[in-house]
PDB file of C-alpha atoms in Angstrom:
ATOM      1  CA  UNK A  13     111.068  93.055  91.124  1.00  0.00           C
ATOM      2  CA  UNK A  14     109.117  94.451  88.537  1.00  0.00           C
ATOM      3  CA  UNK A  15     105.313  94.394  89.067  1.00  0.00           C
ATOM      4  CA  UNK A  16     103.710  93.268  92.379  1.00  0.00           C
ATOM      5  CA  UNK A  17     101.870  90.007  92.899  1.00  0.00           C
ATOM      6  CA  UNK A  18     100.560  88.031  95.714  1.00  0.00           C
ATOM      7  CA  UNK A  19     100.482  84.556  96.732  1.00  0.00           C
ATOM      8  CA  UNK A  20     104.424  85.345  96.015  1.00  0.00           C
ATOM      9  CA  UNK A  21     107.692  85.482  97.879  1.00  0.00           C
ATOM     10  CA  UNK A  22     110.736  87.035  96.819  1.00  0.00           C
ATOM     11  CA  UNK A  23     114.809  86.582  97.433  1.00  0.00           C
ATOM     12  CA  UNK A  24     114.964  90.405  97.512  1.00  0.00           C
ATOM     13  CA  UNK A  25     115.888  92.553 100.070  1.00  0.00           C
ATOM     14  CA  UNK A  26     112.499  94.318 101.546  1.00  0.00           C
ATOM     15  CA  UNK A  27     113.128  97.798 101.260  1.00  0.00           C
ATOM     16  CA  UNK A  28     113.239  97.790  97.735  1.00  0.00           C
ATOM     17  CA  UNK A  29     110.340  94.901  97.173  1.00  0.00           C
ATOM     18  CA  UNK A  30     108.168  96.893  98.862  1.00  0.00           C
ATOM     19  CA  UNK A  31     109.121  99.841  96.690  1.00  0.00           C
ATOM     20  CA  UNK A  32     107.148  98.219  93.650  1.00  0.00           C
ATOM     21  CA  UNK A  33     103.929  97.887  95.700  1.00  0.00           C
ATOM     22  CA  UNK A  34     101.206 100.858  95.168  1.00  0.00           C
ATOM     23  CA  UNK A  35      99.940 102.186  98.111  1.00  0.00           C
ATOM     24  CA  UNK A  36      97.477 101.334 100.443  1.00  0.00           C
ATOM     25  CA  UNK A  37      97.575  97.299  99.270  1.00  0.00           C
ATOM     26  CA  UNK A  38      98.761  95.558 102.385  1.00  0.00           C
ATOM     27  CA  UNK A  39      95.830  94.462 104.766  1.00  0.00           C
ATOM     28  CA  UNK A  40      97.995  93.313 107.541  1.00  0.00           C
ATOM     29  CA  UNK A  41     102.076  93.202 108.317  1.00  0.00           C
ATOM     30  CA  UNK A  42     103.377  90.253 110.949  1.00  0.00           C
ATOM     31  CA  UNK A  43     107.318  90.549 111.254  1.00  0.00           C
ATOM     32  CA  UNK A  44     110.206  89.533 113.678  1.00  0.00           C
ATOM     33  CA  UNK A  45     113.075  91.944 111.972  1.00  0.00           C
ATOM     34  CA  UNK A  46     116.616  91.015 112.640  1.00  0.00           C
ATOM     35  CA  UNK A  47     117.777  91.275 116.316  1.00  0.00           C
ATOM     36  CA  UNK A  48     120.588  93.564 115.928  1.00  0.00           C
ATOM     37  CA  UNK A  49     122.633  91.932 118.493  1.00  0.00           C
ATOM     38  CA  UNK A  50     125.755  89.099 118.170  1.00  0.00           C
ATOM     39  CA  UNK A  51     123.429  87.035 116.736  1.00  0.00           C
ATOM     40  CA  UNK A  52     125.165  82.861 116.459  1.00  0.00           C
ATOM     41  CA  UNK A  53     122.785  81.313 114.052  1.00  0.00           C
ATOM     42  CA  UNK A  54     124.257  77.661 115.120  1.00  0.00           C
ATOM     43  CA  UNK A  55     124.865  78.129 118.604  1.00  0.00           C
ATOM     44  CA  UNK A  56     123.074  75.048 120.475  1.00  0.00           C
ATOM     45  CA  UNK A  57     120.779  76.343 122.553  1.00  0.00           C
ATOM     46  CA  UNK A  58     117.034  74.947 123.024  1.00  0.00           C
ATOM     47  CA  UNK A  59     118.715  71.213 122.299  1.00  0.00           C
ATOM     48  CA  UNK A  60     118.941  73.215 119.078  1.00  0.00           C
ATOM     49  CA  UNK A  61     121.000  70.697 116.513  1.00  0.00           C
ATOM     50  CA  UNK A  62     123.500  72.714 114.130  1.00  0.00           C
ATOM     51  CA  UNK A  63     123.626  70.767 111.491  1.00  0.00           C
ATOM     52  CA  UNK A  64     120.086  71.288 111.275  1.00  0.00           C
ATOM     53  CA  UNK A  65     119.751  75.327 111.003  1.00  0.00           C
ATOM     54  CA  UNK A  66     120.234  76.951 108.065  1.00  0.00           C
ATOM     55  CA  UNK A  67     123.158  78.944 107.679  1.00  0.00           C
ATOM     56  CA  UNK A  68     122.883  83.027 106.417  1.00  0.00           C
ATOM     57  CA  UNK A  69     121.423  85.217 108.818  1.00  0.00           C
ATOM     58  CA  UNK A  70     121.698  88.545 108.067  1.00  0.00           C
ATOM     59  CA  UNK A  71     122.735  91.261 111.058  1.00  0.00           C
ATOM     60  CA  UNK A  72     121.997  95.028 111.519  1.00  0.00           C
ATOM     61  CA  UNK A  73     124.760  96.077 113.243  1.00  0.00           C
ATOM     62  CA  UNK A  74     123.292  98.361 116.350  1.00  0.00           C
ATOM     63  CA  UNK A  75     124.403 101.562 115.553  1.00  0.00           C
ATOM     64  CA  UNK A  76     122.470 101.389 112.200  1.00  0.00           C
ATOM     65  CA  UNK A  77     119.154  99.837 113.598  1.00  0.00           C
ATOM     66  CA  UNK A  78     117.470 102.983 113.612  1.00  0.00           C
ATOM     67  CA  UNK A  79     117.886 104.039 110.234  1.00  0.00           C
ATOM     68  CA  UNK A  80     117.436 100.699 108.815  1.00  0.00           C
ATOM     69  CA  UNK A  81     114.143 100.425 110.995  1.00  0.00           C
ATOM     70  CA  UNK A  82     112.763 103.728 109.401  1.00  0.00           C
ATOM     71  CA  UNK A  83     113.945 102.678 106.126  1.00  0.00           C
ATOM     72  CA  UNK A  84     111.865  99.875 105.716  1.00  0.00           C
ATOM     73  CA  UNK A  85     108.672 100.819 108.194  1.00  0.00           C
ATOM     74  CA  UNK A  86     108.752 103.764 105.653  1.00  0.00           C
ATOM     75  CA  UNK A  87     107.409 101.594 103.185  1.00  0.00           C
ATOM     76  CA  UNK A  88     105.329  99.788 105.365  1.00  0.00           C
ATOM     77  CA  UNK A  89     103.307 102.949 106.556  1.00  0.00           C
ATOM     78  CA  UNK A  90     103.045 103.777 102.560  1.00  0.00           C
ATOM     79  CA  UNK A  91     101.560 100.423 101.175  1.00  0.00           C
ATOM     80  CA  UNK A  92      99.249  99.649 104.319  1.00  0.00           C
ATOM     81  CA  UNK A  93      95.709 100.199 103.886  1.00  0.00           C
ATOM     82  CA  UNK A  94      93.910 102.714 106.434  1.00  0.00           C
ATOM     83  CA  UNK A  95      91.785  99.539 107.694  1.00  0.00           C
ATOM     84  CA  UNK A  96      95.488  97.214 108.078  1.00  0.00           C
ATOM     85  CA  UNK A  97      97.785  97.085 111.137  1.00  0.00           C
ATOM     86  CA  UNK A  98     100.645  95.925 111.510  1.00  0.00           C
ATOM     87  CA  UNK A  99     102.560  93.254 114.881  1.00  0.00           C
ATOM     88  CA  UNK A 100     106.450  94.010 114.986  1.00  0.00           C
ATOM     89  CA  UNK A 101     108.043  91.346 117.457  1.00  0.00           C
ATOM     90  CA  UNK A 102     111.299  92.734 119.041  1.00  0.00           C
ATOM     91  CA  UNK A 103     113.560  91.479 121.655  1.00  0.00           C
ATOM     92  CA  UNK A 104     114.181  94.470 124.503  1.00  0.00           C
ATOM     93  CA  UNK A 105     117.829  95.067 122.838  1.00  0.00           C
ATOM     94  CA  UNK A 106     116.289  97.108 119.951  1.00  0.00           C
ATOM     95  CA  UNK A 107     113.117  97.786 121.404  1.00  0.00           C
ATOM     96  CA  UNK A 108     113.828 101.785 121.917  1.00  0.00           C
ATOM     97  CA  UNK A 109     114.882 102.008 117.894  1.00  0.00           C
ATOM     98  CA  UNK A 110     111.657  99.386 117.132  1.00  0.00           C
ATOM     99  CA  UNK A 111     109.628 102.595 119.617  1.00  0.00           C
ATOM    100  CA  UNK A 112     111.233 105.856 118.094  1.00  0.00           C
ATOM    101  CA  UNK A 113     110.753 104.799 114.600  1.00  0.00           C
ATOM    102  CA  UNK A 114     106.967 103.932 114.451  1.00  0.00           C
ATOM    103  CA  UNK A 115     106.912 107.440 116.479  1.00  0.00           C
ATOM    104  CA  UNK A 116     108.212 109.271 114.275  1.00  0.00           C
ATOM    105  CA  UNK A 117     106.679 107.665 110.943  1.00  0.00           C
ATOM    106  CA  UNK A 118     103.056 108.413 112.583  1.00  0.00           C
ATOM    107  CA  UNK A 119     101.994 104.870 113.281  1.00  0.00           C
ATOM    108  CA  UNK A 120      99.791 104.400 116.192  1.00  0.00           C
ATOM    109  CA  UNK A 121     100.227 102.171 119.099  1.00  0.00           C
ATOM    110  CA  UNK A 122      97.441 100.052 120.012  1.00  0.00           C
ATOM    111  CA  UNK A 123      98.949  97.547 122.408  1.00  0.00           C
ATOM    112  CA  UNK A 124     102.348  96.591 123.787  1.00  0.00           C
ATOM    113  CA  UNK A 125     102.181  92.436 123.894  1.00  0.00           C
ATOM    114  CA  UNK A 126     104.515  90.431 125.751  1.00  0.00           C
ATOM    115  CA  UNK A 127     104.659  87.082 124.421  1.00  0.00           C
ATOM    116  CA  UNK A 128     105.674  84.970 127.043  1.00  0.00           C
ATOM    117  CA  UNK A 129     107.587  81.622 126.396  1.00  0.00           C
ATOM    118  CA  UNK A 130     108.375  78.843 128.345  1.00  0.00           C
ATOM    119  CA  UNK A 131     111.984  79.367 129.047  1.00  0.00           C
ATOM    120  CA  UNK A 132     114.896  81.255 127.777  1.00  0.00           C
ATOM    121  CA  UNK A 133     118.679  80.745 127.925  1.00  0.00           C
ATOM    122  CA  UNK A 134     120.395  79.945 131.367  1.00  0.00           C
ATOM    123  CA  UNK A 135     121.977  82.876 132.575  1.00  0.00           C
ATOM    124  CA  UNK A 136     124.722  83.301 135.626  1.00  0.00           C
ATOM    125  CA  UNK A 137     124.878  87.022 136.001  1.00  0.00           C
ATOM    126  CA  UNK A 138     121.512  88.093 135.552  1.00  0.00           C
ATOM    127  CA  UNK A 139     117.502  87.348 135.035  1.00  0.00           C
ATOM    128  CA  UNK A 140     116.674  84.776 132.307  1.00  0.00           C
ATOM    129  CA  UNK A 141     115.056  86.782 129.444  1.00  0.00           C
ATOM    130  CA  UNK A 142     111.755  84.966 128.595  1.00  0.00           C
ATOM    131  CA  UNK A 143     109.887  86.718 126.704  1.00  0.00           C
ATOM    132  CA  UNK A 144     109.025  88.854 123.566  1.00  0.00           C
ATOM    133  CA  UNK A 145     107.927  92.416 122.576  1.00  0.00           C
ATOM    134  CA  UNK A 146     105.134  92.913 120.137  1.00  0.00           C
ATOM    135  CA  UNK A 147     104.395  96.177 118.980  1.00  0.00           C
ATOM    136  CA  UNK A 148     100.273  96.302 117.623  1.00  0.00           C
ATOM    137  CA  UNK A 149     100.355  99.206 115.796  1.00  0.00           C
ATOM    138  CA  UNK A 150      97.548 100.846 113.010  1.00  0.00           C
ATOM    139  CA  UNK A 151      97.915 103.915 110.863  1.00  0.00           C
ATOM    140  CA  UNK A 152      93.835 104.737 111.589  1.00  0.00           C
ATOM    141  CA  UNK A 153      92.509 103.613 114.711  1.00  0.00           C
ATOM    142  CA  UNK A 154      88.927 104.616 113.650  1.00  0.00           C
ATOM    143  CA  UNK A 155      89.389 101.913 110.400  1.00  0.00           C
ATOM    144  CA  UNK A 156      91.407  99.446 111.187  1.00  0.00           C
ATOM    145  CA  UNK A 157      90.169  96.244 111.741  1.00  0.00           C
ATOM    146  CA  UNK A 158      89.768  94.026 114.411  1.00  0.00           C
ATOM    147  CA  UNK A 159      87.616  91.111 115.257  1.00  0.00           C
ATOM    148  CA  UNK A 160      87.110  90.563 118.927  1.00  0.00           C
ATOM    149  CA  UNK A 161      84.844  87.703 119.030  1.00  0.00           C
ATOM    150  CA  UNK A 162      87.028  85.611 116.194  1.00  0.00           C
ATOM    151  CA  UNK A 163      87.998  82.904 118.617  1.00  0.00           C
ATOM    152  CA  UNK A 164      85.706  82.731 121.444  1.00  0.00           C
ATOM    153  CA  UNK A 165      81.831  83.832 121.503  1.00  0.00           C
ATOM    154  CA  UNK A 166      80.864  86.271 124.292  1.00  0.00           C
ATOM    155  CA  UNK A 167      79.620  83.529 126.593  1.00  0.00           C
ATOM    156  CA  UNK A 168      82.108  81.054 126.918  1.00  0.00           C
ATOM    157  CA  UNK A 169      83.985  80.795 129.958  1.00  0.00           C
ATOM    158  CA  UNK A 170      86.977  78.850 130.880  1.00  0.00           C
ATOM    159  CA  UNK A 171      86.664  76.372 133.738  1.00  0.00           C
ATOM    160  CA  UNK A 172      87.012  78.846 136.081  1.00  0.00           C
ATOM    161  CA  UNK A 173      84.394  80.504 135.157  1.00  0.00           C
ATOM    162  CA  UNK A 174      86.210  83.396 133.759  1.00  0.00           C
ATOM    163  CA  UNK A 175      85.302  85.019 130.294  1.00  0.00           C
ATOM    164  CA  UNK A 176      87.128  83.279 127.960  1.00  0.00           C
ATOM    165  CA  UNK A 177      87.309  85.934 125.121  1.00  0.00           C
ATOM    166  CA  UNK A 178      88.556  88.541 127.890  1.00  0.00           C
ATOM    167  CA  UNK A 179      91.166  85.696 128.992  1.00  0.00           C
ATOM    168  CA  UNK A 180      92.500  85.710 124.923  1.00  0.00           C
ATOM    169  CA  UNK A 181      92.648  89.186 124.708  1.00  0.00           C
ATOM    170  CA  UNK A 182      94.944  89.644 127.814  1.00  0.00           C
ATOM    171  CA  UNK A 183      97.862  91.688 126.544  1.00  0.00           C
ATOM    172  CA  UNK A 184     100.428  88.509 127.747  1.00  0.00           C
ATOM    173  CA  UNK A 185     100.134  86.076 125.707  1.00  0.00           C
ATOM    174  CA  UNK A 186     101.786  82.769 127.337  1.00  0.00           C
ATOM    175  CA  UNK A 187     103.032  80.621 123.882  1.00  0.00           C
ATOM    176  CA  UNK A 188     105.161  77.609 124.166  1.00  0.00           C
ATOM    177  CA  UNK A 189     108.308  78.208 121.607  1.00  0.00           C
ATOM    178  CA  UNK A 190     108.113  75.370 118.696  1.00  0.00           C
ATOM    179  CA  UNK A 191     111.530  72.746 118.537  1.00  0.00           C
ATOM    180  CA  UNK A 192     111.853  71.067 114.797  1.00  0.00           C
ATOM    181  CA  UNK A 193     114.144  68.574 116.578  1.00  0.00           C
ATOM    182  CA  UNK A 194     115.255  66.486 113.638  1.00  0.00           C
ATOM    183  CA  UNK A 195     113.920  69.464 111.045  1.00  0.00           C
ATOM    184  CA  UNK A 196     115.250  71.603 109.353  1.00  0.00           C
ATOM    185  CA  UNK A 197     114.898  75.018 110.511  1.00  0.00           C
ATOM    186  CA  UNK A 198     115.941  78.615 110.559  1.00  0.00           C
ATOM    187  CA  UNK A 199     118.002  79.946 113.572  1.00  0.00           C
ATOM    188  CA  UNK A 200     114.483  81.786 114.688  1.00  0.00           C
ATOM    189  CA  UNK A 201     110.821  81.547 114.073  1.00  0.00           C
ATOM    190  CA  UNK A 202     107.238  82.653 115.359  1.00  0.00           C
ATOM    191  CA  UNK A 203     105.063  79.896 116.605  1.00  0.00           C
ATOM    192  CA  UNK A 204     102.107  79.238 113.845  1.00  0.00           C
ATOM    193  CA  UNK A 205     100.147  79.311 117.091  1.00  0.00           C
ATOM    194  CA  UNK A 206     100.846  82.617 118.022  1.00  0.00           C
ATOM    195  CA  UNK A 207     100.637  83.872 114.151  1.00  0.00           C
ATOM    196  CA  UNK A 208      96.913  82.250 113.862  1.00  0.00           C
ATOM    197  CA  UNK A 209      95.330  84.052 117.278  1.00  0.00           C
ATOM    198  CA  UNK A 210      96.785  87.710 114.984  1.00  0.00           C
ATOM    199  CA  UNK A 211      95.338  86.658 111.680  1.00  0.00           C
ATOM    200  CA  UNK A 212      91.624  85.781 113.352  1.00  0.00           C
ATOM    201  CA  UNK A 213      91.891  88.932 115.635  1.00  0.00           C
ATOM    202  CA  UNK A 214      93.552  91.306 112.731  1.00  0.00           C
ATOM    203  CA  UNK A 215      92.211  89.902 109.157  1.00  0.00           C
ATOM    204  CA  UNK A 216      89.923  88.156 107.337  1.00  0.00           C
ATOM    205  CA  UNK A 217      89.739  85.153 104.498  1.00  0.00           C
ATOM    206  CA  UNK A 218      91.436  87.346 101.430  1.00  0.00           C
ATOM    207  CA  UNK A 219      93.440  89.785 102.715  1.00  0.00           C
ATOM    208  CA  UNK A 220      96.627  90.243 101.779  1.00  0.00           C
ATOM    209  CA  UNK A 221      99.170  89.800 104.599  1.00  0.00           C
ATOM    210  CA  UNK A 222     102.862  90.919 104.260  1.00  0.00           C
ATOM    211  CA  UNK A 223     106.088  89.648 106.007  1.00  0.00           C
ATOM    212  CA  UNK A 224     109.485  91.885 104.857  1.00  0.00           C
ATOM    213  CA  UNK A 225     111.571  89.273 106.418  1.00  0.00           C
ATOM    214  CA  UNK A 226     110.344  85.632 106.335  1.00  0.00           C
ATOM    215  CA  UNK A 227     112.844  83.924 107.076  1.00  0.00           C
ATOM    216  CA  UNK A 228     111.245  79.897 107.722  1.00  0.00           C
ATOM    217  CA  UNK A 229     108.722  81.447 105.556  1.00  0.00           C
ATOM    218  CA  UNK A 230     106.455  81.001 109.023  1.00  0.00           C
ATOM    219  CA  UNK A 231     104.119  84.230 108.425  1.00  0.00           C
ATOM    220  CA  UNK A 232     102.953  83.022 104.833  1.00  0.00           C
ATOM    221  CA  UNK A 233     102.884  79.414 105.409  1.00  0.00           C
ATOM    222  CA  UNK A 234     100.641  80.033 108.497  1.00  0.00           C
ATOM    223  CA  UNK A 235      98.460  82.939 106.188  1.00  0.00           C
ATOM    224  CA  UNK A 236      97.958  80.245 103.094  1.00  0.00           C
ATOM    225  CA  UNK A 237      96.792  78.095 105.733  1.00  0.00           C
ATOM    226  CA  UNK A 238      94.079  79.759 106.635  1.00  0.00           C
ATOM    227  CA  UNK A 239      92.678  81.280 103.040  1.00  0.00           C
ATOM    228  CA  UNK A 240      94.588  84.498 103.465  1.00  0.00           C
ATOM    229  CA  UNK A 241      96.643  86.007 100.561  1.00  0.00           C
ATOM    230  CA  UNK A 242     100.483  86.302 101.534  1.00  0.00           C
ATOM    231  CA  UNK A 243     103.504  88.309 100.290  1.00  0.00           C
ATOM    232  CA  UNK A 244     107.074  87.778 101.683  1.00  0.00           C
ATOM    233  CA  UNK A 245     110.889  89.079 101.202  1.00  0.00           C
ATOM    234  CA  UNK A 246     113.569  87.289 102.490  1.00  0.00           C
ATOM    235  CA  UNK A 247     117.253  88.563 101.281  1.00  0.00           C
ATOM    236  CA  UNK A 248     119.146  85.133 102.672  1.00  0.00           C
ATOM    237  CA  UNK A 249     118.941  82.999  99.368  1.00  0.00           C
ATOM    238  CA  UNK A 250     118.837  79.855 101.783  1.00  0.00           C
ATOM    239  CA  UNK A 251     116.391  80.172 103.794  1.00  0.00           C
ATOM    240  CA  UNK A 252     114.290  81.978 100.460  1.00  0.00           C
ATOM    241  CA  UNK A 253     115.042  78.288  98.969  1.00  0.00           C
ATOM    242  CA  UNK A 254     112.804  76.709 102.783  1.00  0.00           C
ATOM    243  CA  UNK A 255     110.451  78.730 102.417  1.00  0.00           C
ATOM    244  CA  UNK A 256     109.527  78.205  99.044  1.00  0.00           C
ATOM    245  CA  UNK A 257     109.618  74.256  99.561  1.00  0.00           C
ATOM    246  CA  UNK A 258     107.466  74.796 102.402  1.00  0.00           C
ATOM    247  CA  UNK A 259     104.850  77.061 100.456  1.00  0.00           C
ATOM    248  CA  UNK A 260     104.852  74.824  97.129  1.00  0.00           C
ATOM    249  CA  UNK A 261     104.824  71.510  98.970  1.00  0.00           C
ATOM    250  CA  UNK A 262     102.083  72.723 101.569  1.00  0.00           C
ATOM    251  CA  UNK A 263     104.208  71.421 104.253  1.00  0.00           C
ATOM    252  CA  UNK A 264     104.684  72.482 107.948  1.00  0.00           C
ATOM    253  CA  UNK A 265     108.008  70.669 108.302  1.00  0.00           C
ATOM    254  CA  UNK A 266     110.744  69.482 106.261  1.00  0.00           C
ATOM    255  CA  UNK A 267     112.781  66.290 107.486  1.00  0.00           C
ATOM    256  CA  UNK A 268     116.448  67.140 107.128  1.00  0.00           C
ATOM    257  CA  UNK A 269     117.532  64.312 104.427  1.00  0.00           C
ATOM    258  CA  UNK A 270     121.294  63.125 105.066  1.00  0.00           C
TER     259      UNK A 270
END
């Protein structure tokens, strides 16, 4: 990758595409970084139909997740602007690596989120795990931005009578999963739900937002979406190839042809 341009994604591995981006560029960073676990791209869970996902996902293996964590936040901290922040989703397998690493690179936490889904694989020998880390972190808390009345005005109230911008800004956020069920798909994906409620609360029409692995592509399809520059490296050449259809056809999903 020789020179830097938005509205671009690249089949390149993100530690060096972000290498060729000056600093202080990025506005905001949404990512969901490998799991670092035994990862089965095709195994059928969620009704999940194999001949459906896209084969290629790339591991970590677990003793290496730290350094390849710091590796490529490294970058991150160097090409975010002063006003950006930055969501890193993370399963509770990796979270400690996910933890130390933004530590120890300076970032500031702002929140822990939970995103909470609405079920997660049946399990004999212990609790289901249902739900998601999200790391909100800044490099300035005085200048980063944040818009707290971007989806609800300070009035409005849910039929309760609760506030409902106090409601949305609950650190649990309770997001049904999304099932392509004839579509193709990647093995994982963030729901454009849950992507939209960061980009109102975190950015605004114009910036540029970066995801270092894109996988479905989810992050920038969801950004063009809603008039927001995007930027996006994904290192699996197949799921590089979605993505791209996905951005250049201004589609949300792609019927699997037979």
């Amino acid at each position: 990758m020789k020179k830097f341009q938005d509205n671009k994604i690249y089949n390149l591995d993100c530690i060096e595409g972000m290498k060729s981006i000056p600093k202080n560029k990025v506005d905001l960073v949404i990512t969901d970084p490998p799991f670092a676990i035994n990862f089965k791209s095709k195994k059928a869970n969620y009704n999940r139909l194999s001949s459906n996902v896209l084969s290629g996902y790339n591991e970590i293996k677990p003793e290496n997740y730290y350094d390849f964590t710091l590796d490529w936040m490294s970058q991150v901290f160097r090409i975010l602007k002063k006003s950006g922040s930055m969501y890193v989703f993370s399963g509770w397998n990796n979270l400690k690596d996910i933890l130390n690493a933004l530590d120890d690179l300076g970032f500031l936490t702002i929140n822990h989120i939970i995103w909470k889904y609405q079920f997660g694989v049946v399990t004999k020998r212990k609790f289901v795990t249902s739900h998601y880390h999200c790391i909100y972190v800044c490099k300035d808390d005085k200048k980063r931005k944040f818009f707290p009345f971007s989806r609800f005005d300070k009035d409005e109230k849910t039929t309760e009578g609760r506030s409902l911008h106090y409601k949305d800004k609950e650190d649990v956020w309770t997001i049904k999963r999304e099932y392509w069920t004839g579509d193709e798909k990647t093995p994982t994906k963030l729901p454009s739900e849950l992507i939209e409620k960061i980009l109102q609360y975190s950015s605004e029409k114009r910036d540029l937002v970066l995801d270092p692995f894109l996988g479905s592509g989810q992050v920038a399809v969801v950004s063009k979406s809603m008039q927001r520059r995007y930027l996006g490296f994904e290192i699996v050449p197949e799921y590089y190839k979605f993505a791209s259809k996905r951005l250049s056809k201004n589609v949300y999903r792609i019927k699997k042809s037979n």
